[in-house]
CSV table of C-alpha atoms in Angstrom, one decimal:
chain,number,residue,atom,x,y,z
A,1,UNK,CA,88.3,76.5,23.4
A,2,UNK,CA,87.5,76.7,19.7
A,3,UNK,CA,85.0,79.5,20.3
A,4,UNK,CA,87.7,81.5,22.1
A,5,UNK,CA,90.2,81.0,19.3
A,6,UNK,CA,87.7,81.9,16.6
A,7,UNK,CA,86.8,85.1,18.5
A,8,UNK,CA,90.4,86.1,18.7
A,9,UNK,CA,90.8,85.6,14.9
A,10,UNK,CA,87.7,87.7,14.1
A,11,UNK,CA,88.7,90.6,16.4
A,12,UNK,CA,92.0,91.2,14.8
A,13,UNK,CA,91.6,93.9,12.2
A,14,UNK,CA,93.1,93.1,8.8
A,15,UNK,CA,95.3,96.0,7.7
A,16,UNK,CA,96.5,96.5,4.2
A,17,UNK,CA,99.6,98.8,4.3
A,18,UNK,CA,100.0,98.9,0.5
A,19,UNK,CA,99.2,102.3,-1.1
A,20,UNK,CA,96.9,102.1,-4.1
A,21,UNK,CA,97.6,104.7,-6.8
A,22,UNK,CA,94.9,107.2,-7.6
A,23,UNK,CA,92.5,106.2,-10.4
A,24,UNK,CA,93.5,108.9,-12.7
A,25,UNK,CA,97.2,108.1,-12.5
A,26,UNK,CA,98.3,105.6,-15.2
A,27,UNK,CA,99.9,102.4,-13.9
A,28,UNK,CA,102.7,102.7,-16.4
A,29,UNK,CA,104.0,105.8,-18.1
A,30,UNK,CA,104.8,104.3,-21.5
A,31,UNK,CA,102.8,101.7,-23.3
A,32,UNK,CA,104.6,98.5,-23.9
A,33,UNK,CA,105.0,96.8,-27.3
A,34,UNK,CA,102.5,94.2,-26.3
A,35,UNK,CA,99.9,96.9,-25.4
A,36,UNK,CA,100.4,98.4,-28.9
A,37,UNK,CA,100.1,95.1,-30.6
A,38,UNK,CA,96.9,94.3,-28.6
A,39,UNK,CA,95.4,97.6,-29.5
A,40,UNK,CA,96.1,97.1,-33.2
A,41,UNK,CA,94.6,93.6,-33.1
A,42,UNK,CA,91.5,95.0,-31.4
A,43,UNK,CA,91.1,97.6,-34.0
A,44,UNK,CA,91.6,95.1,-36.8
A,45,UNK,CA,89.1,92.8,-35.3
A,46,UNK,CA,86.5,95.6,-34.9
A,47,UNK,CA,87.0,96.7,-38.5
A,48,UNK,CA,86.7,93.1,-39.8
A,49,UNK,CA,83.6,92.6,-37.8
A,50,UNK,CA,82.1,95.8,-39.0
A,51,UNK,CA,82.7,94.9,-42.6
A,52,UNK,CA,81.2,91.4,-42.1
A,53,UNK,CA,78.0,93.0,-40.6
A,54,UNK,CA,77.8,95.5,-43.5
A,55,UNK,CA,78.2,92.8,-46.1
A,56,UNK,CA,75.5,90.7,-44.4
A,57,UNK,CA,73.0,93.6,-44.5
A,58,UNK,CA,73.9,94.4,-48.1
A,59,UNK,CA,73.0,90.7,-48.9
A,60,UNK,CA,69.7,91.1,-47.1
A,61,UNK,CA,68.8,94.2,-49.1
A,62,UNK,CA,69.4,92.7,-52.4
A,63,UNK,CA,66.3,91.4,-54.2
A,64,UNK,CA,66.2,87.7,-54.1
A,65,UNK,CA,67.0,86.1,-57.4
A,66,UNK,CA,64.8,83.2,-58.4
A,67,UNK,CA,66.8,80.7,-60.2
A,68,UNK,CA,65.1,78.7,-62.9
A,69,UNK,CA,66.4,75.2,-63.6
């Protein structure tokens, strides 16, 4: 009996009637305020990270100072 029930379940095709938008169509026409805030934060973080990396490389390029005590 279990085998018969499991066969019936597997034979029924699963149909998804929802229509997916095309890939090139934006999900929303206008960007929300949160999207703009997130983009600005991403840019700020990228800029900050870039500056940190540049500073690190500048420190590596400087000749090492030998301190005499």
